[in-house]
Amino acid sequence: MKLPWPNVFADGDVEKWISDLELIASCNGIKGSAHIVTALGSLLTGRARATYDLNLESNRALNYDNLKSALVAEFSKEDDREKAMNRF
């Protein structure tokens, strides 16, 4: 059974979105880091796509785990700032 791809990601809960992407990719028979990286690149916009492109230029995006870590780190910084601002 093939599942539809998740919506394009630009901002929000990146860890949940990545988890959904991995599940859908697995169900759709997508295996291997290079295939997931390709699929991921076509589903990112905005700041997420900028993070992807920056990592692609340094060849870090060719490894799915590196790219995933970079995306989580980028969006975790924003969450940390929001939490800190909400304390005031």
XYZ file of C-alpha atoms in Angstrom:
88
model
C 0.000 0.000 0.000
C 1.371 3.403 -0.940
C 0.787 6.329 1.382
C 0.656 9.994 0.325
C 3.703 12.076 1.174
C 3.417 14.493 4.092
C 2.721 18.153 3.479
C 5.648 20.378 2.572
C 7.534 21.449 5.701
C 8.626 25.030 6.352
C 8.295 25.468 10.106
C 6.921 23.754 13.187
C 7.586 20.449 14.918
C 10.377 19.120 12.728
C 10.892 15.959 14.774
C 7.266 14.875 14.326
C 7.346 15.765 10.638
C 10.562 13.756 10.122
C 9.076 10.818 12.012
C 6.021 10.904 9.728
C 8.267 11.167 6.657
C 10.328 8.154 7.739
C 7.205 6.065 8.338
C 5.690 7.025 4.984
C 8.986 6.452 3.157
C 9.250 2.990 4.689
C 5.663 2.122 3.739
C 6.307 3.358 0.204
C 9.421 1.206 -0.179
C 11.924 4.076 -0.028
C 15.136 2.658 1.369
C 18.590 4.066 1.715
C 19.918 7.405 2.816
C 20.251 8.876 -0.686
C 16.625 8.176 -1.580
C 15.284 9.674 1.640
C 17.542 12.736 1.232
C 16.154 13.254 -2.281
C 12.554 12.913 -1.111
C 13.208 15.184 1.849
C 14.712 17.909 -0.316
C 11.592 18.084 -2.449
C 9.369 18.519 0.627
C 11.141 21.444 2.316
C 10.557 25.179 1.951
C 11.611 28.338 3.742
C 14.106 28.020 6.571
C 13.999 24.226 6.374
C 15.011 24.317 2.712
C 17.758 26.838 3.482
C 19.147 24.423 6.088
C 19.000 21.600 3.546
C 20.773 23.688 0.882
C 23.480 24.826 3.295
C 24.176 21.230 4.290
C 24.061 20.099 0.669
C 26.793 22.589 -0.225
C 29.043 21.082 2.446
C 28.083 17.513 1.428
C 26.586 16.924 4.882
C 23.102 16.582 3.364
C 24.221 13.536 1.423
C 24.052 11.624 4.698
C 20.485 11.435 5.995
C 21.487 11.311 9.672
C 23.606 14.471 9.286
C 20.785 16.278 7.521
C 18.227 15.160 10.089
C 20.471 16.396 12.921
C 20.952 19.758 11.196
C 17.193 20.231 10.755
C 16.448 19.274 14.361
C 19.198 21.610 15.604
C 17.926 24.508 13.473
C 14.371 24.234 14.686
C 15.335 23.460 18.290
C 17.129 26.819 18.485
C 13.870 28.587 17.652
C 11.934 26.535 20.212
C 14.501 27.389 22.894
C 14.183 31.103 22.117
C 10.387 30.953 22.256
C 10.431 29.115 25.589
C 12.863 31.652 27.029
C 10.732 34.584 25.851
C 7.582 33.026 27.296
C 9.192 32.955 30.747
C 9.253 36.767 30.855
